[in-house]
Structure formats: structure tokens, C-alpha cells
XYZ file of C-alpha atoms in Angstrom:
129
model
C -30.173 8.291 10.133
C -33.166 9.329 8.124
C -33.000 12.169 5.631
C -34.955 14.445 7.997
C -32.042 14.361 10.499
C -29.470 15.649 8.019
C -28.144 18.938 9.446
C -29.207 21.031 6.461
C -32.820 19.921 7.037
C -32.987 19.503 10.820
C -30.839 22.572 11.621
C -29.061 20.610 14.359
C -26.197 18.172 14.842
C -26.113 15.299 17.340
C -22.796 14.393 18.964
C -21.614 12.402 21.963
C -19.862 14.168 24.812
C -16.362 12.613 24.895
C -16.357 11.997 28.656
C -19.983 11.429 29.678
C -21.379 9.922 26.455
C -24.335 12.265 26.857
C -26.094 13.025 23.592
C -25.485 16.671 22.752
C -27.840 18.356 20.315
C -26.218 21.493 18.883
C -28.879 23.673 17.266
C -28.286 26.185 14.466
C -28.567 29.604 16.178
C -30.332 30.864 13.048
C -33.296 28.595 13.924
C -33.161 28.183 17.733
C -36.548 26.446 17.925
C -35.537 23.674 15.481
C -35.331 21.039 18.222
C -38.883 21.768 19.426
C -40.453 20.880 16.056
C -41.848 17.448 15.232
C -40.667 14.833 14.533
C -37.446 16.003 16.224
C -38.757 16.785 19.706
C -40.598 13.471 19.957
C -37.541 11.545 18.794
C -35.292 13.401 21.244
C -37.704 12.473 24.024
C -37.523 8.802 22.934
C -33.710 9.028 22.973
C -33.927 10.364 26.519
C -36.278 7.599 27.615
C -34.060 4.844 26.198
C -30.697 6.322 27.272
C -31.401 7.697 30.764
C -31.477 4.216 32.353
C -27.936 3.738 30.955
C -26.794 6.986 32.574
C -26.706 9.011 29.350
C -28.630 12.267 29.062
C -29.913 14.277 26.104
C -28.854 17.929 26.313
C -29.834 20.536 23.701
C -27.571 23.550 23.133
C -28.616 26.783 21.440
C -25.377 28.746 21.660
C -24.411 28.365 25.343
C -28.001 27.911 26.610
C -28.759 24.309 27.495
C -31.998 22.364 27.905
C -32.141 18.872 29.388
C -34.612 16.535 27.676
C -36.177 14.156 30.201
C -38.574 11.357 29.241
C -41.576 13.500 30.229
C -40.442 17.142 30.237
C -37.774 19.645 29.238
C -35.678 21.386 31.902
C -33.994 24.713 31.155
C -30.425 24.522 32.489
C -29.327 28.000 31.469
C -25.778 28.709 30.374
C -23.614 25.573 30.451
C -19.890 25.217 29.752
C -17.758 22.207 28.813
C -16.273 22.241 32.321
C -19.700 21.585 33.818
C -21.250 18.156 34.265
C -25.011 17.435 34.420
C -26.280 14.647 36.660
C -29.845 13.351 37.019
C -31.187 10.964 39.619
C -34.725 9.609 39.643
C -36.174 9.230 43.120
C -39.377 7.291 43.699
C -41.535 8.308 46.642
C -45.049 7.773 48.012
C -46.378 10.762 46.045
C -44.678 9.799 42.793
C -41.226 10.292 41.372
C -38.912 13.269 41.288
C -35.943 14.027 39.050
C -33.073 15.690 40.873
C -30.945 17.618 38.385
C -27.485 18.729 39.512
C -24.878 20.747 37.672
C -21.284 20.370 38.819
C -18.249 22.482 38.048
C -15.297 20.283 37.154
C -11.966 21.584 38.385
C -8.555 19.980 37.988
C -6.363 20.210 41.044
C -2.767 19.099 41.607
C -3.965 15.832 43.137
C -6.648 15.089 40.519
C -10.113 16.103 39.417
C -12.773 17.322 41.813
C -16.414 18.200 41.287
C -18.266 20.899 43.179
C -21.993 21.389 42.940
C -22.983 24.590 41.153
C -26.763 24.140 41.277
C -29.512 21.638 41.958
C -33.211 21.514 41.139
C -36.046 19.036 41.614
C -38.737 18.287 39.029
C -41.783 16.067 39.701
C -42.156 13.240 37.211
C -45.116 13.928 34.958
C -47.596 11.310 33.810
C -46.727 9.975 30.369
C -49.349 10.464 27.684
């Protein structure tokens, strides 16, 4: 990790979610825009581009508000809890691609874990610069 990513400079900490292996970026609430500055935002986008094909997402948290970093855009997820799971599928169609973003509530029942969809949204893939 370069010096610029040290938490006292970057004002954020990167961790792995213990179950999904998603990259979680926890931003210092005293500087909520820290993740949008360069070189951080560009490097987070590169992390998204290289990890999404492996099924791992990059999610930024400022307090409980979450933003999903996709290879070509940022998607506001709103308030997200540890019991919720984010899923992204990339669909290719005749008019280009679409990301389908789903948020599931994870509930533990007597016979095991179940997921129920809390929300879904679709985002057209944007042309890369």
C-alpha cells in the first residue's frame, strides 16, 4: 500500500467483508467526500473493474450510507446494514449492457439462512473513457 492510502492521509480504511469478500471502504465521517478525490476514486474504480468479474464488489460507506463503485459509474445504495447483501449482475443486450443491482435482507430461520429481495435497480453500462 502506498503512503497515500494510509488512513491518516486518505481518511478511509479498506477491509474485506468476512462473508462476501467484497471490498468495503469505510470513510471518515469528518471528511465524507474523501473517497471521491483523486487518486482514490480512480483507484477504487480500477479495483471494481478487476474484482467484479470474480464476484467481489467495491462498496463505500460514509456512516450507514453506502455507494457501490462499478467500473463505469457510482450507484447510491442508501442506508445499508450488515444483514443486507448486495448483488450485481451484468446483462448484455442488443442496445448495450445493463447492471442489475439487488439488495437482499439476510434472515436466519430455524431451518437455515434465507435471502429476501429488499430492492432492485437497473443501470445502463456507460462507455468507458
